[in-house]
Each structure stands twice: as C-alpha cells, then as structure tokens.
mmCIF file of C-alpha atoms in Angstrom:
data_model
loop_
_atom_site.group_PDB
_atom_site.id
_atom_site.type_symbol
_atom_site.label_atom_id
_atom_site.label_comp_id
_atom_site.label_asym_id
_atom_site.label_seq_id
_atom_site.Cartn_x
_atom_site.Cartn_y
_atom_site.Cartn_z
ATOM 1 C CA UNK A 1 21.325 -23.091 15.149
ATOM 2 C CA UNK A 2 21.872 -19.674 16.687
ATOM 3 C CA UNK A 3 18.919 -18.185 18.539
ATOM 4 C CA UNK A 4 18.740 -14.514 17.575
ATOM 5 C CA UNK A 5 17.704 -11.991 20.228
ATOM 6 C CA UNK A 6 15.353 -9.159 19.283
ATOM 7 C CA UNK A 7 14.015 -5.921 20.660
ATOM 8 C CA UNK A 8 10.470 -5.004 19.654
ATOM 9 C CA UNK A 9 9.175 -1.444 19.272
ATOM 10 C CA UNK A 10 5.387 -1.310 19.514
ATOM 11 C CA UNK A 11 2.836 -3.724 20.875
ATOM 12 C CA UNK A 12 -0.161 -2.611 18.844
ATOM 13 C CA UNK A 13 -2.107 -4.524 16.213
ATOM 14 C CA UNK A 14 0.913 -5.904 14.342
ATOM 15 C CA UNK A 15 3.366 -5.918 17.232
ATOM 16 C CA UNK A 16 1.045 -7.988 19.397
ATOM 17 C CA UNK A 17 0.594 -10.492 16.559
ATOM 18 C CA UNK A 18 4.354 -10.840 16.130
ATOM 19 C CA UNK A 19 4.959 -11.201 19.868
ATOM 20 C CA UNK A 20 2.230 -13.817 20.374
ATOM 21 C CA UNK A 21 3.315 -15.805 17.322
ATOM 22 C CA UNK A 22 6.932 -16.009 18.474
ATOM 23 C CA UNK A 23 5.930 -16.890 22.059
ATOM 24 C CA UNK A 24 3.708 -19.695 20.777
ATOM 25 C CA UNK A 25 6.463 -21.201 18.600
ATOM 26 C CA UNK A 26 9.206 -22.655 20.747
ATOM 27 C CA UNK A 27 11.242 -23.527 17.663
ATOM 28 C CA UNK A 28 11.228 -20.040 16.132
ATOM 29 C CA UNK A 29 14.857 -18.917 15.648
ATOM 30 C CA UNK A 30 14.240 -15.440 17.127
ATOM 31 C CA UNK A 31 13.241 -14.589 20.692
ATOM 32 C CA UNK A 32 11.973 -11.209 21.903
ATOM 33 C CA UNK A 33 13.992 -10.073 24.915
ATOM 34 C CA UNK A 34 12.847 -6.458 25.242
ATOM 35 C CA UNK A 35 9.770 -4.479 24.211
ATOM 36 C CA UNK A 36 9.518 -0.674 24.039
ATOM 37 C CA UNK A 37 6.054 0.843 24.458
ATOM 38 C CA UNK A 38 4.589 4.295 25.101
ATOM 39 C CA UNK A 39 2.216 3.189 27.860
ATOM 40 C CA UNK A 40 3.469 0.284 30.002
ATOM 41 C CA UNK A 41 0.250 0.361 32.077
ATOM 42 C CA UNK A 42 -2.007 -0.352 29.109
ATOM 43 C CA UNK A 43 -4.232 -3.399 29.591
ATOM 44 C CA UNK A 44 -3.695 -6.095 26.968
ATOM 45 C CA UNK A 45 -5.732 -9.192 26.209
ATOM 46 C CA UNK A 46 -2.665 -11.460 26.313
ATOM 47 C CA UNK A 47 0.050 -11.980 28.956
ATOM 48 C CA UNK A 48 3.310 -10.017 28.693
ATOM 49 C CA UNK A 49 6.188 -10.299 31.151
ATOM 50 C CA UNK A 50 6.492 -6.858 32.786
ATOM 51 C CA UNK A 51 10.248 -7.349 33.190
ATOM 52 C CA UNK A 52 10.803 -7.008 29.424
ATOM 53 C CA UNK A 53 8.750 -3.804 29.025
ATOM 54 C CA UNK A 54 10.678 -0.532 28.567
ATOM 55 C CA UNK A 55 9.790 3.060 27.722
ATOM 56 C CA UNK A 56 13.234 4.365 26.718
ATOM 57 C CA UNK A 57 14.232 3.508 23.137
ATOM 58 C CA UNK A 58 17.922 3.513 24.063
ATOM 59 C CA UNK A 59 17.400 0.574 26.421
ATOM 60 C CA UNK A 60 16.925 -1.466 23.237
ATOM 61 C CA UNK A 61 19.050 0.404 20.702
ATOM 62 C CA UNK A 62 22.172 0.464 22.896
ATOM 63 C CA UNK A 63 21.871 -3.127 24.097
ATOM 64 C CA UNK A 64 24.765 -5.048 22.518
ATOM 65 C CA UNK A 65 23.112 -8.384 23.327
ATOM 66 C CA UNK A 66 20.260 -7.702 20.886
ATOM 67 C CA UNK A 67 20.840 -8.761 17.284
ATOM 68 C CA UNK A 68 17.591 -7.523 15.730
ATOM 69 C CA UNK A 69 15.358 -4.498 16.106
ATOM 70 C CA UNK A 70 11.711 -4.948 15.070
ATOM 71 C CA UNK A 71 10.084 -1.550 14.482
ATOM 72 C CA UNK A 72 6.262 -1.580 14.527
ATOM 73 C CA UNK A 73 5.129 1.843 15.776
ATOM 74 C CA UNK A 74 2.844 4.337 14.017
ATOM 75 C CA UNK A 75 4.791 7.599 13.913
ATOM 76 C CA UNK A 76 6.925 7.530 10.709
ATOM 77 C CA UNK A 77 9.397 10.186 11.883
ATOM 78 C CA UNK A 78 10.023 8.574 15.256
ATOM 79 C CA UNK A 79 10.267 5.220 13.484
ATOM 80 C CA UNK A 80 12.947 6.626 11.183
ATOM 81 C CA UNK A 81 15.050 7.760 14.147
ATOM 82 C CA UNK A 82 14.765 4.286 15.671
ATOM 83 C CA UNK A 83 15.623 2.451 12.444
ATOM 84 C CA UNK A 84 18.474 4.793 11.513
ATOM 85 C CA UNK A 85 20.122 4.434 14.932
ATOM 86 C CA UNK A 86 19.611 0.673 14.922
ATOM 87 C CA UNK A 87 21.380 0.371 11.551
ATOM 88 C CA UNK A 88 24.234 2.597 12.712
ATOM 89 C CA UNK A 89 24.560 0.414 15.825
ATOM 90 C CA UNK A 90 24.970 -2.689 13.696
ATOM 91 C CA UNK A 91 21.514 -4.186 14.273
ATOM 92 C CA UNK A 92 19.487 -6.117 11.749
ATOM 93 C CA UNK A 93 16.215 -4.232 11.249
ATOM 94 C CA UNK A 94 12.713 -5.397 10.303
ATOM 95 C CA UNK A 95 9.878 -2.887 9.937
ATOM 96 C CA UNK A 96 6.349 -2.726 8.520
ATOM 97 C CA UNK A 97 6.068 1.070 8.519
ATOM 98 C CA UNK A 98 5.185 1.915 4.894
ATOM 99 C CA UNK A 99 4.956 5.657 5.503
ATOM 100 C CA UNK A 100 8.393 5.751 7.098
ATOM 101 C CA UNK A 101 9.922 3.634 4.318
ATOM 102 C CA UNK A 102 8.295 5.766 1.621
ATOM 103 C CA UNK A 103 9.271 9.110 3.160
ATOM 104 C CA UNK A 104 12.838 8.161 4.063
ATOM 105 C CA UNK A 105 13.669 5.486 1.490
ATOM 106 C CA UNK A 106 16.760 7.115 -0.002
ATOM 107 C CA UNK A 107 18.266 8.068 3.343
ATOM 108 C CA UNK A 108 17.589 4.647 4.864
ATOM 109 C CA UNK A 109 19.225 2.857 1.955
ATOM 110 C CA UNK A 110 22.244 5.161 2.236
ATOM 111 C CA UNK A 111 22.568 4.425 5.976
ATOM 112 C CA UNK A 112 22.112 0.716 5.328
ATOM 113 C CA UNK A 113 24.861 0.740 2.702
ATOM 114 C CA UNK A 114 27.307 2.820 4.754
ATOM 115 C CA UNK A 115 26.928 0.479 7.721
ATOM 116 C CA UNK A 116 26.668 -2.737 5.682
ATOM 117 C CA UNK A 117 23.377 -3.330 7.445
ATOM 118 C CA UNK A 118 20.240 -5.315 6.721
ATOM 119 C CA UNK A 119 16.852 -3.594 6.441
ATOM 120 C CA UNK A 120 13.780 -5.659 5.555
ATOM 121 C CA UNK A 121 10.186 -4.400 5.247
ATOM 122 C CA UNK A 122 7.978 -6.987 3.541
ATOM 123 C CA UNK A 123 5.093 -6.120 5.869
ATOM 124 C CA UNK A 124 5.025 -2.515 4.608
ATOM 125 C CA UNK A 125 3.227 -3.434 1.383
ATOM 126 C CA UNK A 126 0.193 -5.701 0.922
ATOM 127 C CA UNK A 127 0.318 -7.669 4.160
ATOM 128 C CA UNK A 128 0.729 -11.369 3.496
ATOM 129 C CA UNK A 129 1.715 -11.045 -0.198
ATOM 130 C CA UNK A 130 5.533 -11.357 -0.477
ATOM 131 C CA UNK A 131 5.641 -8.854 -3.317
ATOM 132 C CA UNK A 132 8.863 -7.039 -2.375
ATOM 133 C CA UNK A 133 10.752 -10.313 -2.172
ATOM 134 C CA UNK A 134 9.324 -11.365 -5.546
ATOM 135 C CA UNK A 135 10.325 -8.079 -7.167
ATOM 136 C CA UNK A 136 13.786 -8.193 -5.593
ATOM 137 C CA UNK A 137 14.489 -11.827 -6.499
ATOM 138 C CA UNK A 138 12.055 -13.411 -8.954
ATOM 139 C CA UNK A 139 11.813 -10.386 -11.260
ATOM 140 C CA UNK A 140 15.389 -9.169 -10.813
ATOM 141 C CA UNK A 141 16.401 -10.228 -14.336
ATOM 142 C CA UNK A 142 13.133 -9.265 -15.995
ATOM 143 C CA UNK A 143 11.940 -5.957 -17.365
ATOM 144 C CA UNK A 144 8.770 -4.869 -15.593
ATOM 145 C CA UNK A 145 6.495 -2.764 -17.747
ATOM 146 C CA UNK A 146 3.540 -2.163 -15.429
ATOM 147 C CA UNK A 147 2.730 -2.833 -11.791
ATOM 148 C CA UNK A 148 -0.805 -2.385 -10.457
ATOM 149 C CA UNK A 149 -2.082 -2.943 -6.939
ATOM 150 C CA UNK A 150 -5.133 -3.017 -4.711
ATOM 151 C CA UNK A 151 -3.097 -2.184 -1.630
ATOM 152 C CA UNK A 152 -5.563 -0.880 0.947
ATOM 153 C CA UNK A 153 -7.861 -3.350 2.677
ATOM 154 C CA UNK A 154 -10.020 -0.593 4.168
ATOM 155 C CA UNK A 155 -10.921 0.859 0.771
ATOM 156 C CA UNK A 156 -11.470 -2.561 -0.710
ATOM 157 C CA UNK A 157 -13.796 -3.551 2.136
ATOM 158 C CA UNK A 158 -15.805 -0.318 1.797
ATOM 159 C CA UNK A 159 -16.185 -0.612 -1.972
ATOM 160 C CA UNK A 160 -17.050 -4.322 -1.697
ATOM 161 C CA UNK A 161 -19.844 -3.591 0.780
ATOM 162 C CA UNK A 162 -21.175 -0.666 -1.252
ATOM 163 C CA UNK A 163 -21.444 -2.962 -4.269
ATOM 164 C CA UNK A 164 -22.606 -6.206 -2.640
ATOM 165 C CA UNK A 165 -24.830 -4.806 0.121
ATOM 166 C CA UNK A 166 -25.924 -1.528 -1.444
ATOM 167 C CA UNK A 167 -24.606 0.369 1.568
ATOM 168 C CA UNK A 168 -23.837 4.090 1.292
ATOM 169 C CA UNK A 169 -20.204 5.097 1.752
ATOM 170 C CA UNK A 170 -20.688 6.359 5.337
ATOM 171 C CA UNK A 171 -22.219 3.084 6.557
ATOM 172 C CA UNK A 172 -19.529 0.972 4.892
ATOM 173 C CA UNK A 173 -16.820 3.118 6.515
ATOM 174 C CA UNK A 174 -18.422 2.792 9.952
ATOM 175 C CA UNK A 175 -18.558 -0.996 9.620
ATOM 176 C CA UNK A 176 -14.909 -1.070 8.542
ATOM 177 C CA UNK A 177 -14.025 0.886 11.682
ATOM 178 C CA UNK A 178 -16.037 -1.479 13.901
ATOM 179 C CA UNK A 179 -14.191 -4.472 12.424
ATOM 180 C CA UNK A 180 -10.791 -2.844 12.892
ATOM 181 C CA UNK A 181 -10.060 -2.497 9.172
ATOM 182 C CA UNK A 182 -10.188 1.311 9.381
ATOM 183 C CA UNK A 183 -8.836 3.765 11.935
ATOM 184 C CA UNK A 184 -11.124 6.370 13.514
ATOM 185 C CA UNK A 185 -9.120 8.872 11.468
ATOM 186 C CA UNK A 186 -9.555 7.160 8.125
ATOM 187 C CA UNK A 187 -8.062 9.897 5.916
ATOM 188 C CA UNK A 188 -4.881 8.072 4.942
ATOM 189 C CA UNK A 189 -6.842 4.998 3.846
ATOM 190 C CA UNK A 190 -9.796 6.470 1.984
ATOM 191 C CA UNK A 191 -7.931 9.403 0.412
ATOM 192 C CA UNK A 192 -5.554 7.061 -1.388
ATOM 193 C CA UNK A 193 -2.537 8.288 0.611
ATOM 194 C CA UNK A 194 -1.808 4.853 2.110
ATOM 195 C CA UNK A 195 -1.878 3.246 -1.348
ATOM 196 C CA UNK A 196 0.368 6.025 -2.662
ATOM 197 C CA UNK A 197 3.021 5.326 -0.010
ATOM 198 C CA UNK A 198 2.982 1.651 -0.928
ATOM 199 C CA UNK A 199 3.086 2.371 -4.649
ATOM 200 C CA UNK A 200 6.207 4.500 -4.258
ATOM 201 C CA UNK A 201 7.933 1.520 -2.562
ATOM 202 C CA UNK A 202 6.802 -0.830 -5.343
ATOM 203 C CA UNK A 203 8.139 1.610 -7.942
ATOM 204 C CA UNK A 204 11.618 1.447 -6.418
ATOM 205 C CA UNK A 205 11.668 -2.342 -6.405
ATOM 206 C CA UNK A 206 10.053 -2.625 -9.855
ATOM 207 C CA UNK A 207 11.942 -0.003 -11.836
ATOM 208 C CA UNK A 208 14.853 1.087 -9.643
ATOM 209 C CA UNK A 209 13.390 4.579 -9.363
ATOM 210 C CA UNK A 210 12.937 6.774 -6.310
ATOM 211 C CA UNK A 211 9.793 8.886 -6.610
ATOM 212 C CA UNK A 212 8.351 10.905 -3.747
ATOM 213 C CA UNK A 213 4.882 9.668 -2.811
ATOM 214 C CA UNK A 214 3.573 13.232 -2.797
ATOM 215 C CA UNK A 215 4.452 13.530 -6.505
ATOM 216 C CA UNK A 216 2.069 10.701 -7.433
ATOM 217 C CA UNK A 217 -1.384 12.111 -8.313
ATOM 218 C CA UNK A 218 -4.148 10.508 -6.275
ATOM 219 C CA UNK A 219 -7.862 10.612 -5.760
ATOM 220 C CA UNK A 220 -9.632 8.575 -3.092
ATOM 221 C CA UNK A 221 -12.974 6.858 -2.668
ATOM 222 C CA UNK A 222 -14.783 9.410 -0.475
ATOM 223 C CA UNK A 223 -16.888 10.689 -3.376
ATOM 224 C CA UNK A 224 -17.794 7.312 -4.913
ATOM 225 C CA UNK A 225 -21.572 7.563 -5.188
ATOM 226 C CA UNK A 226 -24.441 5.092 -5.420
ATOM 227 C CA UNK A 227 -24.871 6.262 -9.014
ATOM 228 C CA UNK A 228 -21.287 5.255 -9.765
ATOM 229 C CA UNK A 229 -21.844 1.835 -8.161
ATOM 230 C CA UNK A 230 -24.991 1.393 -10.281
ATOM 231 C CA UNK A 231 -23.103 2.487 -13.399
ATOM 232 C CA UNK A 232 -20.425 -0.132 -12.638
ATOM 233 C CA UNK A 233 -23.080 -2.840 -12.438
ATOM 234 C CA UNK A 234 -24.602 -1.689 -15.729
ATOM 235 C CA UNK A 235 -21.283 -2.307 -17.503
ATOM 236 C CA UNK A 236 -20.589 -5.595 -15.646
ATOM 237 C CA UNK A 237 -17.796 -4.095 -13.570
ATOM 238 C CA UNK A 238 -16.817 -3.248 -10.004
ATOM 239 C CA UNK A 239 -14.977 -0.257 -8.559
ATOM 240 C CA UNK A 240 -11.567 -0.750 -6.928
ATOM 241 C CA UNK A 241 -8.971 1.706 -5.657
ATOM 242 C CA UNK A 242 -5.945 0.930 -7.834
ATOM 243 C CA UNK A 243 -2.377 2.175 -7.626
ATOM 244 C CA UNK A 244 -0.654 1.866 -10.974
ATOM 245 C CA UNK A 245 2.808 2.622 -12.355
ATOM 246 C CA UNK A 246 4.171 2.128 -15.865
ATOM 247 C CA UNK A 247 7.668 2.471 -17.300
ATOM 248 C CA UNK A 248 7.566 3.094 -21.034
ATOM 249 C CA UNK A 249 10.331 4.426 -23.284
ATOM 250 C CA UNK A 250 12.220 6.023 -20.441
ATOM 251 C CA UNK A 251 9.170 7.676 -18.906
ATOM 252 C CA UNK A 252 7.398 6.806 -15.662
ATOM 253 C CA UNK A 253 3.695 7.372 -15.127
ATOM 254 C CA UNK A 254 1.985 6.620 -11.825
ATOM 255 C CA UNK A 255 -1.326 7.339 -10.137
ATOM 256 C CA UNK A 256 -3.779 6.191 -7.476
ATOM 257 C CA UNK A 257 -7.468 6.345 -8.360
ATOM 258 C CA UNK A 258 -10.750 4.412 -8.195
ATOM 259 C CA UNK A 259 -11.066 2.278 -11.310
ATOM 260 C CA UNK A 260 -13.770 0.236 -13.030
ATOM 261 C CA UNK A 261 -12.639 -3.398 -13.144
ATOM 262 C CA UNK A 262 -14.343 -5.793 -15.552
ATOM 263 C CA UNK A 263 -15.884 -9.046 -14.295
ATOM 264 C CA UNK A 264 -13.390 -11.142 -16.275
ATOM 265 C CA UNK A 265 -10.335 -9.440 -14.765
ATOM 266 C CA UNK A 266 -8.311 -10.814 -11.856
ATOM 267 C CA UNK A 267 -8.852 -7.689 -9.754
ATOM 268 C CA UNK A 268 -12.613 -8.324 -9.809
ATOM 269 C CA UNK A 269 -11.991 -11.354 -7.549
ATOM 270 C CA UNK A 270 -10.397 -9.217 -4.832
ATOM 271 C CA UNK A 271 -13.010 -8.485 -2.164
ATOM 272 C CA UNK A 272 -13.317 -7.348 1.453
ATOM 273 C CA UNK A 273 -9.943 -6.766 3.171
ATOM 274 C CA UNK A 274 -7.910 -8.611 0.535
ATOM 275 C CA UNK A 275 -5.042 -7.010 -1.394
ATOM 276 C CA UNK A 276 -3.612 -7.889 -4.786
ATOM 277 C CA UNK A 277 -0.712 -7.054 -7.081
ATOM 278 C CA UNK A 278 -0.485 -7.513 -10.833
ATOM 279 C CA UNK A 279 2.889 -7.415 -12.558
ATOM 280 C CA UNK A 280 3.324 -7.208 -16.323
ATOM 281 C CA UNK A 281 6.905 -8.168 -17.223
ATOM 282 C CA UNK A 282 8.661 -8.587 -20.550
ATOM 283 C CA UNK A 283 9.531 -12.276 -20.115
ATOM 284 C CA UNK A 284 7.246 -13.541 -17.333
ATOM 285 C CA UNK A 285 4.183 -11.851 -18.828
ATOM 286 C CA UNK A 286 1.196 -11.059 -16.635
ATOM 287 C CA UNK A 287 1.458 -12.306 -13.044
ATOM 288 C CA UNK A 288 -1.222 -11.945 -10.357
ATOM 289 C CA UNK A 289 -0.836 -12.220 -6.570
ATOM 290 C CA UNK A 290 -3.627 -12.047 -3.991
ATOM 291 C CA UNK A 291 -3.723 -12.257 -0.204
ATOM 292 C CA UNK A 292 -5.022 -10.686 2.995
ATOM 293 C CA UNK A 293 -3.706 -7.176 3.487
ATOM 294 C CA UNK A 294 -5.465 -5.823 6.578
ATOM 295 C CA UNK A 295 -5.320 -6.942 10.193
ATOM 296 C CA UNK A 296 -2.803 -8.211 12.707
ATOM 297 C CA UNK A 297 -1.984 -11.683 11.426
ATOM 298 C CA UNK A 298 -1.402 -11.093 7.679
ATOM 299 C CA UNK A 299 1.124 -8.330 8.348
ATOM 300 C CA UNK A 300 2.626 -10.275 11.240
ATOM 301 C CA UNK A 301 3.269 -13.189 8.887
ATOM 302 C CA UNK A 302 5.353 -10.886 6.663
ATOM 303 C CA UNK A 303 7.359 -9.640 9.647
ATOM 304 C CA UNK A 304 7.978 -13.216 10.841
ATOM 305 C CA UNK A 305 9.113 -14.169 7.338
ATOM 306 C CA UNK A 306 11.654 -11.315 7.353
ATOM 307 C CA UNK A 307 12.932 -12.421 10.748
ATOM 308 C CA UNK A 308 13.579 -15.894 9.353
ATOM 309 C CA UNK A 309 15.275 -14.283 6.340
ATOM 310 C CA UNK A 310 17.785 -12.703 8.699
ATOM 311 C CA UNK A 311 18.615 -16.048 10.288
ATOM 312 C CA UNK A 312 19.297 -17.401 6.778
ATOM 313 C CA UNK A 313 21.416 -14.425 5.646
ATOM 314 C CA UNK A 314 18.776 -13.316 3.118
ATOM 315 C CA UNK A 315 18.507 -9.608 2.378
ATOM 316 C CA UNK A 316 17.255 -7.337 -0.406
ATOM 317 C CA UNK A 317 19.649 -7.126 -3.347
ATOM 318 C CA UNK A 318 18.231 -4.040 -5.104
ATOM 319 C CA UNK A 319 19.349 -5.416 -8.487
ATOM 320 C CA UNK A 320 18.052 -2.407 -10.431
ATOM 321 C CA UNK A 321 20.107 0.772 -10.143
ATOM 322 C CA UNK A 322 18.258 3.467 -8.224
ATOM 323 C CA UNK A 323 17.705 6.836 -9.847
ATOM 324 C CA UNK A 324 15.524 9.717 -8.715
ATOM 325 C CA UNK A 325 12.676 11.205 -10.734
ATOM 326 C CA UNK A 326 11.148 14.457 -9.584
ATOM 327 C CA UNK A 327 8.619 14.867 -12.399
ATOM 328 C CA UNK A 328 6.314 12.062 -13.469
ATOM 329 C CA UNK A 329 5.072 12.003 -17.037
ATOM 330 C CA UNK A 330 1.437 13.037 -17.400
ATOM 331 C CA UNK A 331 -0.802 10.234 -18.643
ATOM 332 C CA UNK A 332 -4.100 10.921 -20.401
ATOM 333 C CA UNK A 333 -6.771 8.362 -19.475
ATOM 334 C CA UNK A 334 -10.522 7.970 -19.747
ATOM 335 C CA UNK A 335 -12.546 8.925 -16.669
ATOM 336 C CA UNK A 336 -16.155 8.617 -15.543
ATOM 337 C CA UNK A 337 -17.139 11.937 -13.946
ATOM 338 C CA UNK A 338 -20.348 12.835 -12.130
ATOM 339 C CA UNK A 339 -21.360 15.835 -10.069
ATOM 340 C CA UNK A 340 -22.976 19.224 -10.416
ATOM 341 C CA UNK A 341 -22.925 20.477 -13.991
ATOM 342 C CA UNK A 342 -21.427 23.768 -12.855
ATOM 343 C CA UNK A 343 -18.434 21.829 -11.522
ATOM 344 C CA UNK A 344 -18.137 19.588 -14.571
ATOM 345 C CA UNK A 345 -17.970 22.652 -16.794
ATOM 346 C CA UNK A 346 -14.896 23.819 -14.854
ATOM 347 C CA UNK A 347 -12.926 20.619 -15.417
ATOM 348 C CA UNK A 348 -9.760 20.615 -17.479
ATOM 349 C CA UNK A 349 -10.030 17.747 -19.976
ATOM 350 C CA UNK A 350 -9.132 17.029 -23.587
ATOM 351 C CA UNK A 351 -12.511 15.882 -24.859
ATOM 352 C CA UNK A 352 -15.872 14.360 -23.923
ATOM 353 C CA UNK A 353 -16.133 10.733 -25.060
ATOM 354 C CA UNK A 354 -19.710 10.190 -23.934
ATOM 355 C CA UNK A 355 -22.466 11.821 -21.898
ATOM 356 C CA UNK A 356 -25.216 10.143 -19.915
ATOM 357 C CA UNK A 357 -28.036 11.461 -17.798
ATOM 358 C CA UNK A 358 -25.906 11.866 -14.684
ATOM 359 C CA UNK A 359 -22.336 11.532 -15.906
ATOM 360 C CA UNK A 360 -19.666 12.490 -18.408
ATOM 361 C CA UNK A 361 -16.921 10.269 -19.768
ATOM 362 C CA UNK A 362 -13.886 12.351 -20.605
ATOM 363 C CA UNK A 363 -10.302 12.048 -21.789
ATOM 364 C CA UNK A 364 -8.061 13.804 -19.272
ATOM 365 C CA UNK A 365 -4.989 13.533 -17.082
ATOM 366 C CA UNK A 366 -5.645 12.924 -13.411
ATOM 367 C CA UNK A 367 -3.310 15.786 -12.560
ATOM 368 C CA UNK A 368 -5.492 18.204 -14.546
ATOM 369 C CA UNK A 369 -8.702 16.933 -12.939
ATOM 370 C CA UNK A 370 -7.221 17.272 -9.474
ATOM 371 C CA UNK A 371 -6.707 20.993 -9.975
ATOM 372 C CA UNK A 372 -10.473 21.449 -9.742
ATOM 373 C CA UNK A 373 -10.626 19.416 -6.523
ATOM 374 C CA UNK A 374 -7.930 21.618 -5.003
ATOM 375 C CA UNK A 375 -10.193 24.567 -5.724
ATOM 376 C CA UNK A 376 -12.782 23.058 -3.383
ATOM 377 C CA UNK A 377 -15.001 21.198 -5.852
ATOM 378 C CA UNK A 378 -16.351 17.719 -5.069
ATOM 379 C CA UNK A 379 -17.268 15.201 -7.732
ATOM 380 C CA UNK A 380 -16.999 11.493 -8.469
ATOM 381 C CA UNK A 381 -13.986 10.582 -10.582
ATOM 382 C CA UNK A 382 -13.282 6.977 -11.623
ATOM 383 C CA UNK A 383 -10.816 5.685 -14.204
ATOM 384 C CA UNK A 384 -12.523 3.827 -17.064
ATOM 385 C CA UNK A 385 -10.003 1.542 -18.807
ATOM 386 C CA UNK A 386 -10.054 1.412 -22.594
ATOM 387 C CA UNK A 387 -10.863 -2.317 -22.686
ATOM 388 C CA UNK A 388 -14.104 -1.792 -20.726
ATOM 389 C CA UNK A 389 -14.960 1.277 -22.781
ATOM 390 C CA UNK A 390 -14.568 -0.615 -26.060
ATOM 391 C CA UNK A 391 -16.484 -3.710 -24.941
ATOM 392 C CA UNK A 392 -19.455 -1.725 -23.711
ATOM 393 C CA UNK A 393 -19.435 0.670 -26.629
ATOM 394 C CA UNK A 394 -19.812 -2.335 -28.915
ATOM 395 C CA UNK A 395 -22.795 -3.607 -26.919
ATOM 396 C CA UNK A 396 -24.454 -0.210 -26.881
ATOM 397 C CA UNK A 397 -24.256 0.272 -23.108
ATOM 398 C CA UNK A 398 -22.204 3.430 -23.552
ATOM 399 C CA UNK A 399 -23.869 5.476 -26.244
#
C-alpha cells in the first residue's frame, strides 16, 4: 500500500494530536514530512524533529513530493489562502477550520471542482461525530426535514455546570478556560457564533443550500441567569445552546439560541464537553448522534479519519444540488424572557403566552427580539419548545 506524504500547517491543540497519533502508529498510511508553524522556538511537551519544521508556507505548498496538506491553524483567512493554493497545486486537503469552511464554502467548492481536487473537513463540525460523512453518504437519498445540534462543547460545559453545580455563569466560564474547553477570548463560543458557523456547514450538507453564517439569527448564553436555570428545573428541563435548521415547503428557517430541553429528550443526555446532532429525515425518521466535541483528541480522530479516506479514494459527493439563499424565512417560536420590565416592554413580539413573577413567555421571531439587543438591551432569552409548553401547561406549572 502506498504511504502518502503530508505537510501539516499548525501544531496547536488539534495539530499536536494529529502529529502524535500518526507518529505513534507505524502502520498509519500517511506520514508527516513537513510542519509549518509561526513560532519554531516554541516549547512543546512532546518531541518534534527540528529538521521538519518550517515557517514559510510555500516550503510545503510547492513541494511536489507531498501528496496531502493538513490545515489546522486558527486564522480563517490565512487558512483559506493555504487551502486554495494547495487545491490548485493538486494536493489532497484535510482541514478542521469551521470558520474558514463556513466563510469560503462556495469559493472552495468551486476551486475544488475546477481542479478536480479533494477537500475533506469532518473535524470542522462536532469533533468525533462523523456527521458530514453521514449526511453526504447515509442520508444522500433521503429528504432531511430538520437538523438540530449541540455543537459547542464550551457552552455545553458551562450550562451543565450551572445546572448541576449551581455555579454562576462567570465561574463556569472560568473553569472551562482552566480545563482548555474555552479560549481566553470566549466570544465566538458563548455568543453562539461558533455554533452558527457549524450550522451553516450542516445546512449545505443537509439541504444543498449555501447560507451565509451571518444571516442566521443567533443569541448566546452570556445572559442565562440563575433564575432561568431554576425555571428549567421547575419544568423538568435543562438549558442547551441549540443550532437548528428546517426545510419546509421550499422555505429554510435557521437559528442558534439557548433552548429548554425536556428530561425525556435525547439532548438532555448531552453534558459537559459533549456534542450531539439530531436529524429528522423523511424515510430514516429521527436519528441521534452523540460524541465528544471539544479538545485535541476528538477533533484529531476526525482528521485522521479523513486522511484514511484519502488513501481509500473516498471524498464528499455533495449529492444535493447547491443553491444560495440570501434571506431566511422568519420563524415565530415561543420564548422565555426575563429582565428589567422597561426592557421587556420594548420587545417586538406577537403576544404574551404567560407571565410569571420574574419572566414573560412570548410568541416572537428571534430576529425581532434581537433588534432590542442591538439597541444595547440585555435580557435572558431562551426558546421554549411547544411540547414542553403543552406538557407543563397541563400540569399547572405554567399558569
């Protein structure tokens, strides 16, 4: 069997996991011959041969002896330049950069097609869960109606600790940072932006639709309060950050928001740094996938899987024709809202379903609610699914 030669960009959390895994497996069909890094003097807690360390990207991209480029750096724009040139130079490419894939998806697929290249990125979405492969192959002949995901391990860890330990948001975030689940600049995670990038990729592979991540309305977990956690417990639910997209009668709706998840639902079993994806398809019905999504090794496992795919001539088929949608349909949902009454009175909603001592439950579109946040207001906003609303209304919890 041919031994493929690879150049690796980035030796950070994921890159180091990939490098160490390949070095430890003498039978792995890919070997890393060159590594490009920003700081070659950086001290690492594992041995790396200095002779394979480079700082110039072209030392890898223009090397005709390398078959594969593995892109695992942080900067999405620099990553795009690397991946685009690698594809044009006839390299196989594996990446885990979800922001780069989301921002440049259409252009990358065009370059891939023009150069008859291979671009794989299983590690970009939900770590160890092979969801892109499943959507591309297993569900290629099915009609997906809804895809929902808990795609950010940082948010899931924070919300899990707030619920289980009674920690305030700030303490849970600090612990996530200490454990390496959250960056010091946690905005992309906790704001919902990271989940939104991943959701836009899932939308392409689920429905064959390109949608810009920035067009997906989102609200993060920064304002989830102790009162909201207590409310969740009172209705036998937990709070999760959920990205959701639905294709119905030619219209696409999508959003990222905290959501109450009932104790009997699959998402309620997703704790700490775990991720999950739920697919509702016409023929396969409801399918649920769960696995570790944060950290070096879960994402590394996805990258290693893609590398083996290349050695077996496996690539994404994109069976569903890609179209572009610039305007998502507005979906009216039920939301739990809490905050200062002066702010609540400014909200744009259709009607009040219920009022408690410290909260309102309203029918509204997330897009309309976000207008008030853009004006500088802060309040807790959590999606309250109809099934939970009906169950608890019948028991008198929501009166």
